[in-house]
Coordinates of C-alpha atoms and ligand atoms in Angstrom, one line a residue:
M1 CA -36.2 -8.8 -9.7
A2 CA -33.5 -9.0 -6.9
Q3 CA -30.1 -10.8 -8.4
R4 CA -29.6 -13.8 -6.4
E5 CA -26.1 -15.0 -7.7
N6 CA -23.1 -13.1 -6.2
L7 CA -20.9 -12.0 -9.1
S8 CA -17.6 -10.6 -7.8
V9 CA -14.3 -8.9 -9.5
V10 CA -11.9 -11.6 -8.1
L11 CA -7.4 -10.9 -8.0
H12 CA -6.4 -14.4 -8.3
E13 CA -2.8 -13.4 -8.1
K14 CA -0.8 -10.4 -10.2
N15 CA -2.4 -10.0 -13.5
D16 CA -5.2 -12.7 -12.8
L17 CA -8.5 -11.0 -12.6
R18 CA -11.6 -12.6 -12.9
L19 CA -15.6 -12.4 -12.7
E20 CA -16.7 -15.5 -10.6
K21 CA -19.8 -16.4 -8.8
R22 CA -19.6 -16.9 -5.3
L23 CA -22.0 -17.1 -2.3
I24 CA -24.4 -14.8 -0.6
P25 CA -23.2 -14.2 2.8
E26 CA -25.1 -14.2 5.6
P27 CA -25.1 -11.1 8.1
G28 CA -23.3 -11.6 11.2
F29 CA -24.2 -9.6 14.3
N30 CA -23.8 -6.0 13.9
E31 CA -23.6 -6.6 10.6
V32 CA -26.0 -5.3 7.5
L33 CA -26.0 -7.4 4.0
V34 CA -25.8 -4.3 1.2
Q35 CA -26.4 -5.1 -2.3
I36 CA -24.1 -3.1 -3.9
H37 CA -25.0 -0.7 -6.4
S38 CA -22.0 1.4 -7.5
V39 CA -18.0 0.9 -7.0
G40 CA -15.7 3.2 -7.9
I41 CA -12.2 1.6 -9.0
C42 CA -9.4 3.1 -6.8
G43 CA -5.6 3.0 -8.5
S44 CA -4.8 0.9 -5.2
D45 CA -7.4 -1.5 -7.1
V46 CA -5.6 -1.2 -10.3
H47 CA -2.4 -1.4 -8.9
Y48 CA -2.7 -5.4 -6.9
W49 CA -4.4 -6.1 -10.4
Q50 CA -0.2 -5.4 -11.8
S51 CA 1.7 -5.9 -9.4
G52 CA 0.0 -8.5 -6.9
R53 CA 1.1 -6.0 -4.2
I54 CA 1.4 -2.7 -2.5
G55 CA 4.2 -2.7 -0.3
D56 CA 4.3 -5.1 2.1
F57 CA 0.7 -6.1 1.3
V58 CA 1.0 -9.0 -0.6
V59 CA -2.7 -11.0 -2.3
K60 CA -1.5 -14.8 -1.6
K61 CA -5.4 -15.8 -2.0
P62 CA -8.4 -14.9 -3.8
M63 CA -9.6 -11.3 -2.6
V64 CA -12.2 -9.4 -4.4
L65 CA -11.4 -6.2 -5.3
G66 CA -13.5 -2.3 -4.8
H67 CA -13.3 0.1 -1.8
E68 CA -15.5 2.6 -2.9
A69 CA -18.4 1.3 -2.7
S70 CA -22.4 2.3 -1.8
G71 CA -25.7 0.0 -2.1
T72 CA -29.2 -1.1 -0.4
V73 CA -29.5 -2.6 3.0
F74 CA -30.6 -6.5 1.8
K75 CA -30.8 -8.1 4.9
V76 CA -30.2 -6.9 8.5
G77 CA -28.2 -9.1 11.1
S78 CA -28.9 -9.5 14.6
G79 CA -28.1 -6.0 17.2
V80 CA -28.6 -3.5 14.2
Q81 CA -30.3 -1.0 15.3
H82 CA -29.8 2.1 12.9
L83 CA -30.8 0.5 9.6
K84 CA -33.3 -1.4 7.8
T85 CA -33.7 -3.3 4.9
G86 CA -34.4 -0.9 2.2
D87 CA -32.5 1.7 3.6
R88 CA -29.7 3.0 0.8
V89 CA -26.0 3.5 2.9
A90 CA -22.3 3.7 1.4
I91 CA -19.6 2.3 3.0
E92 CA -16.7 3.3 5.0
P93 CA -14.1 0.6 4.4
G94 CA -11.9 1.0 7.4
I95 CA -13.1 -0.7 10.5
P96 CA -11.0 -0.9 13.4
R97 CA -10.9 -4.3 15.1
E98 CA -9.6 -3.3 18.7
N99 CA -10.8 0.2 21.0
D100 CA -6.4 0.7 21.4
E101 CA -5.2 4.1 22.0
H102 CA -6.0 5.5 18.6
C103 CA -9.3 4.4 18.3
R104 CA -10.1 5.7 22.3
T105 CA -8.2 9.1 21.2
G106 CA -10.3 8.9 18.0
R107 CA -7.6 8.5 14.9
Y108 CA -9.0 5.1 14.5
N109 CA -7.2 5.0 10.9
L110 CA -3.8 4.6 12.8
S111 CA -5.0 1.6 14.6
P112 CA -2.3 -1.3 13.1
T113 CA -5.0 -3.9 13.2
I114 CA -7.7 -2.1 11.6
F115 CA -9.7 -4.2 8.6
F116 CA -9.9 -2.6 5.5
S117 CA -12.4 -3.8 2.2
A118 CA -10.0 -4.7 -0.8
T119 CA -6.5 -4.8 1.1
P120 CA -5.7 -8.5 1.3
P121 CA -6.2 -10.5 2.7
N122 CA -9.6 -8.7 2.8
D123 CA -12.3 -8.9 0.5
G124 CA -14.0 -6.1 -1.0
N125 CA -17.4 -4.9 -3.0
L126 CA -16.8 -5.7 -5.9
C127 CA -19.8 -8.0 -6.0
R128 CA -23.1 -7.9 -6.2
Y129 CA -23.8 -8.3 -2.2
N130 CA -21.3 -8.2 0.7
T131 CA -21.7 -8.0 4.1
H132 CA -20.4 -5.4 6.2
D133 CA -20.5 -3.8 10.2
A134 CA -23.2 -1.8 10.5
N135 CA -21.4 1.0 12.5
Y136 CA -19.6 1.1 9.1
C137 CA -22.6 1.5 6.9
Y138 CA -23.6 5.5 6.7
K139 CA -27.5 6.1 5.7
L140 CA -28.2 8.0 2.4
P141 CA -30.3 10.8 2.2
E142 CA -32.7 10.4 -1.2
S143 CA -31.0 13.4 -3.0
V144 CA -27.3 11.9 -2.6
S145 CA -26.9 9.5 -5.1
F146 CA -25.0 6.1 -5.1
E147 CA -22.6 7.1 -7.3
E148 CA -21.6 10.2 -4.6
G149 CA -22.1 7.4 -2.0
A150 CA -19.3 5.5 -3.3
M151 CA -17.2 8.7 -4.1
I152 CA -17.6 9.5 -0.4
E153 CA -14.4 6.9 -0.5
P154 CA -11.9 9.2 -2.3
L155 CA -13.9 12.7 -0.8
S156 CA -12.6 11.0 2.2
V157 CA -9.4 11.0 2.0
A158 CA -9.3 14.9 0.7
I159 CA -11.5 16.0 4.0
H160 CA -8.6 14.3 6.0
A161 CA -5.7 15.9 3.5
C162 CA -7.7 19.3 4.5
R163 CA -8.2 18.6 7.9
R164 CA -4.7 17.5 8.5
G165 CA -3.6 20.8 6.7
G166 CA -5.5 22.9 8.4
V167 CA -6.9 24.6 5.8
T168 CA -9.6 27.8 6.4
I169 CA -11.1 30.9 4.6
G170 CA -8.6 33.1 2.7
N171 CA -5.7 30.0 2.4
K172 CA -3.9 29.9 -0.9
V173 CA -3.5 26.1 -1.8
F174 CA -1.2 24.5 -4.0
I175 CA -2.4 21.1 -5.1
L176 CA 0.1 18.7 -7.0
G177 CA -1.5 16.1 -9.1
A178 CA -5.2 16.4 -11.1
G179 CA -5.9 12.7 -10.4
P180 CA -9.2 11.7 -8.5
I181 CA -7.3 12.7 -5.2
G182 CA -6.1 15.6 -6.5
L183 CA -9.1 17.1 -7.8
V184 CA -11.3 15.7 -4.5
N185 CA -8.8 18.1 -2.9
L186 CA -9.3 21.0 -5.2
L187 CA -13.0 20.4 -3.7
V188 CA -12.8 20.5 -0.9
S189 CA -10.3 23.1 -0.2
K190 CA -12.7 25.1 -2.6
S191 CA -15.5 24.2 0.7
M192 CA -13.2 25.2 3.4
G193 CA -12.7 28.5 2.1
A194 CA -9.5 28.2 -0.2
S195 CA -9.6 31.4 -1.5
Q196 CA -7.0 31.3 -4.7
I197 CA -5.9 27.3 -5.6
V198 CA -3.2 26.4 -7.8
I199 CA -2.7 22.9 -9.4
C200 CA -0.8 20.6 -11.6
D201 CA -0.2 18.1 -13.5
L202 CA 1.4 16.3 -16.5
S203 CA -1.8 15.3 -18.3
L204 CA -3.6 18.7 -20.1
S205 CA -7.3 16.8 -20.0
R206 CA -6.8 16.7 -16.0
L207 CA -5.9 20.1 -15.9
E208 CA -8.6 21.1 -17.9
K209 CA -11.1 19.4 -15.4
A210 CA -9.4 21.4 -12.4
K211 CA -10.1 24.3 -14.6
Q212 CA -13.6 23.6 -15.0
M213 CA -13.9 22.1 -11.6
G214 CA -13.0 25.6 -9.8
A215 CA -9.0 26.0 -9.8
N216 CA -8.3 29.6 -10.0
F217 CA -4.7 28.4 -11.5
T218 CA -3.5 25.3 -13.4
I219 CA 0.8 24.5 -14.2
A220 CA 1.6 21.7 -16.8
V221 CA 4.3 19.8 -15.5
E222 CA 6.4 18.8 -18.2
K223 CA 9.4 16.0 -17.8
S224 CA 11.6 18.4 -17.7
T225 CA 10.6 20.6 -15.2
T226 CA 12.8 20.5 -12.3
A227 CA 10.9 20.7 -8.6
K228 CA 12.9 24.8 -8.4
E229 CA 11.0 25.5 -11.8
L230 CA 8.1 24.2 -10.2
G231 CA 7.6 26.3 -7.3
Q232 CA 8.8 29.1 -9.5
K233 CA 5.5 29.0 -10.9
V234 CA 3.8 28.6 -8.4
K235 CA 4.8 32.0 -7.3
H236 CA 4.3 33.5 -10.2
A237 CA 0.6 32.2 -10.4
L238 CA 0.0 33.9 -7.1
G239 CA 1.4 37.1 -7.7
G240 CA 4.4 36.8 -6.2
A241 CA 2.9 35.1 -3.1
M242 CA 3.2 31.5 -1.9
P243 CA 1.3 28.7 -0.8
D244 CA 0.1 28.1 3.1
I245 CA -0.7 25.1 1.9
S246 CA 0.2 22.3 -0.2
I247 CA -1.4 19.2 -1.0
E248 CA 0.7 16.5 -2.6
C249 CA -1.4 13.6 -4.3
T250 CA 0.9 12.3 -7.0
G251 CA 3.4 9.9 -4.7
A252 CA 6.3 11.6 -7.6
E253 CA 9.2 12.8 -5.7
L254 CA 10.1 15.8 -8.1
C255 CA 6.3 17.2 -6.8
I256 CA 7.3 16.0 -3.0
Q257 CA 10.6 17.9 -3.4
A258 CA 8.2 20.7 -5.1
G259 CA 6.1 20.9 -2.1
V260 CA 8.4 22.0 0.0
N261 CA 10.1 24.9 -2.1
A262 CA 6.4 26.4 -3.0
T263 CA 4.8 26.5 0.3
K264 CA 5.4 29.6 2.3
S265 CA 7.8 29.6 5.3
G266 CA 5.7 28.0 8.4
G267 CA 3.3 27.2 5.9
V268 CA 1.7 23.0 6.2
L269 CA 2.8 20.5 3.4
V270 CA 0.5 17.6 2.9
L271 CA 1.9 13.9 1.6
V272 CA -0.6 12.0 0.5
G273 CA 0.4 11.1 -2.6
L274 CA 2.5 7.1 -2.3
G275 CA 5.8 6.6 -4.5
N276 CA 9.3 6.1 -3.5
P277 CA 8.8 5.6 0.1
S278 CA 12.4 6.9 1.0
A279 CA 12.2 9.9 -0.9
N280 CA 14.9 12.4 -1.3
I281 CA 13.2 16.0 0.3
P282 CA 15.1 19.5 0.5
V283 CA 15.8 18.2 4.6
L284 CA 17.0 21.7 5.4
D285 CA 14.5 23.9 3.6
V286 CA 12.3 22.3 5.9
I287 CA 13.8 22.9 8.8
I288 CA 15.4 26.5 8.2
R289 CA 11.5 27.4 6.4
E290 CA 9.5 25.7 9.5
L291 CA 7.8 23.9 7.4
D292 CA 5.1 21.3 9.0
V293 CA 4.8 18.0 6.6
R294 CA 1.7 15.5 7.4
G295 CA 1.0 12.5 6.3
V296 CA -2.3 11.7 5.5
F297 CA -3.0 7.8 6.2
R298 CA -6.8 7.4 4.6
Y299 CA -9.4 8.9 7.0
C300 CA -11.2 8.6 9.9
N301 CA -14.6 10.5 11.0
T302 CA -15.5 11.7 7.4
W303 CA -18.5 9.8 6.3
P304 CA -21.3 11.8 8.5
V305 CA -19.2 15.3 7.0
A306 CA -19.2 13.7 3.5
I307 CA -23.1 13.1 3.5
A308 CA -23.8 16.1 4.7
M309 CA -22.1 18.9 2.1
L310 CA -23.2 16.0 -0.2
A311 CA -27.0 16.6 0.8
S312 CA -26.8 20.5 1.3
K313 CA -25.0 20.8 -2.5
R314 CA -22.1 22.0 -0.9
I315 CA -19.4 19.9 -2.7
D316 CA -20.5 18.2 -6.3
V317 CA -18.0 15.2 -6.9
K318 CA -20.5 14.2 -10.1
P319 CA -18.3 15.4 -12.5
L320 CA -15.5 13.1 -11.4
V321 CA -17.5 10.1 -12.3
T322 CA -16.3 9.9 -16.3
H323 CA -17.0 6.4 -17.0
R324 CA -19.7 3.3 -16.3
F325 CA -19.4 -0.4 -17.3
P326 CA -21.7 -2.9 -15.8
L327 CA -20.5 -5.3 -13.2
E328 CA -20.0 -7.5 -16.2
D329 CA -17.7 -5.8 -18.3
A330 CA -15.3 -4.8 -15.0
L331 CA -12.2 -6.3 -16.9
E332 CA -12.5 -3.3 -19.8
A333 CA -13.4 -1.2 -17.0
F334 CA -10.2 -1.9 -15.1
E335 CA -8.1 -1.3 -18.8
T336 CA -10.0 2.0 -18.8
T337 CA -8.4 3.3 -15.6
K338 CA -4.9 1.7 -16.4
K339 CA -4.8 3.4 -19.6
G340 CA -5.9 7.0 -17.2
I341 CA -8.8 7.5 -19.6
G342 CA -11.0 9.9 -17.9
I343 CA -10.9 10.2 -14.1
K344 CA -13.0 7.6 -12.0
V345 CA -14.3 4.8 -13.3
M346 CA -17.5 3.3 -11.6
L347 CA -19.1 0.0 -11.7
K348 CA -22.7 -0.5 -11.5
C349 CA -23.7 -3.6 -9.6
D350 CA -27.5 -3.4 -9.2
P351 CA -29.0 -4.4 -13.2
D352 CA -32.1 -4.0 -11.6
N353 CA -31.9 -0.1 -10.3
P354 CA -30.6 2.1 -12.9
N355 CA -30.6 5.4 -11.3
P356 CA -27.0 6.8 -10.7
Ligands
NAD1 P1 -3.7 9.4 -10.4 O1 -2.9 8.2 -10.9 O2 -5.3 8.9 -11.0 O3 -3.0 10.7 -10.1 C1 -2.2 10.8 -10.1 C2 -2.1 12.5 -10.8 O4 -0.5 12.5 -10.4 C3 -1.8 12.1 -12.4 O5 -2.6 12.9 -13.2 C4 -0.3 12.2 -12.7 O6 -0.5 12.6 -14.1 C5 -0.3 13.3 -12.0 N1 1.6 13.3 -11.7 C6 2.4 12.2 -11.8 N2 3.4 12.5 -12.0 C7 3.6 13.7 -12.0 C8 4.5 14.6 -11.8 N3 5.8 14.2 -12.0 N4 4.1 16.2 -12.1 C9 3.0 16.7 -12.0 N5 2.0 15.6 -11.9 C10 2.5 13.9 -12.1 O7 -4.0 8.5 -8.7 P2 -5.4 9.4 -7.7 O8 -5.9 8.3 -7.5 O9 -5.4 10.8 -8.0 O10 -3.8 9.1 -6.2 C11 -3.1 10.3 -6.0 C12 -1.8 9.5 -5.3 O11 -2.5 9.2 -3.4 C13 -1.7 8.0 -5.2 O12 -0.3 8.0 -5.4 C14 -2.0 7.4 -4.2 O13 -1.6 6.1 -4.2 C15 -2.4 7.9 -3.2 N6 -3.7 7.9 -2.2 C16 -3.0 8.0 -0.8 C17 -3.9 7.7 0.2 C18 -3.3 7.8 1.4 O14 -4.2 7.6 2.6 N7 -2.1 8.5 2.2 C19 -5.5 7.6 -0.1 C20 -5.8 7.3 -1.0 C21 -4.5 7.5 -2.4
572_2 O1 -8.4 4.9 -0.6 C1 -7.5 4.4 0.3 C2 -6.7 4.3 -0.5 N1 -5.4 4.4 0.2 C3 -4.1 4.1 -0.5 C4 -4.6 4.3 -2.1 C5 -5.5 4.2 -2.1 N2 -6.5 4.1 -1.5 N3 -3.1 4.4 0.2 C6 -2.2 4.1 -0.4 C7 -1.5 2.7 0.3 N4 -1.2 2.7 1.4 S1 -0.4 1.7 2.3 O2 -0.2 1.5 3.3 N5 -1.4 -0.2 2.1 C8 -1.4 -0.8 0.9 C9 -2.2 -0.3 3.0 O3 0.7 1.1 1.4 C10 -3.2 2.8 1.9 C11 -3.2 4.0 1.9
ZN3 ZN1 -8.7 3.8 -2.7

């Protein structure tokens, strides 16, 4: 029996996360009402909960969290052509609002007025039902589970990062950080043809996971490790070679510096992690060794590719999902992510559908 209450995970202000019943919205023109099934907790959800803000994005009114979501179309608004009730979908949370220069050139993630779920003041998908622009809901084949559908969001960050880095066959890739984002970058780098992947982290259990998921070399970083030492360790792991591409997924200043040191001359350093907004980096090294430093702001044009990769089993994101909680236990799920236990915590929002 379909649930008729819209239980939602609402952040009121810093440190005030509540489960509360909200109204089920009606789908507008070109929208669908999605019965949410699986939602992954992202580090940014925890950050908003713990700090009430990320940079200039401040929680000023209650906001539903969650932007890694999948579900089933429950109702179709007028104008929707490609979806029908019962379709299983993955939700892309970023929807451009205007057809500006960035949209016209295909890089809609850079549009300054873009809507993004669970970024203040916009509500997210950690609830039983939510409406979404139908053009940003992608039909999932039967062979792709709801959890895989939710994992398309972090997977998209990696597809975009590896595209920005130009990862291709035979590349040596260095990934800094073995959290969810570092690990999806590992999967995508491999699938794009990287021949040797080195990954580092402070956490030995996360490095063990990386090894299981196909990393060729792991480097345990210690509090005392310097950026220069880390660069040297990467070279040593690669038998004296240096990575063509480094993908920074920690946000730690030391790791950004190590990314510069480690990358071969003429190579690419991709910055995904967010930490100190004005981190010091060895600029001279960037200049004289002609490193290309490239930023990553979420993603664009990734869902169709991600679905194809999952359906063809070229990428397996399932090992990343380490914990599952029913929506009713959302606060416990958030505590689990906050403590850094496991990798990806999934909330199960549809009690009538026990499928993964
Ligand atoms: P996470 O916190 O789960 O993982 C980060 C990992 O980095 C952890 O395993 C941690 O142990 C490791 N780490 C931290 N300091 C380190 C150090 N000095 N040396 C080695 N390892 C270190 O976060 P996540 O969900 O994997 O996300 C990673 C980063 O990517 C975050 O900063 C997040 O904000 C960012 N992010 C950016 C975008 C974007 O669009 N640019 C999108 C998604 C996430
Ligand atoms: O999956 C999207 C995502 N984006 C993150 C972090 C986690 N998950 N980003 C880091 C924070 N920025 S932001 O520009 N912002 C709060 C809008 O500082 C967006 C990208
Ligand atoms: Zn996220």
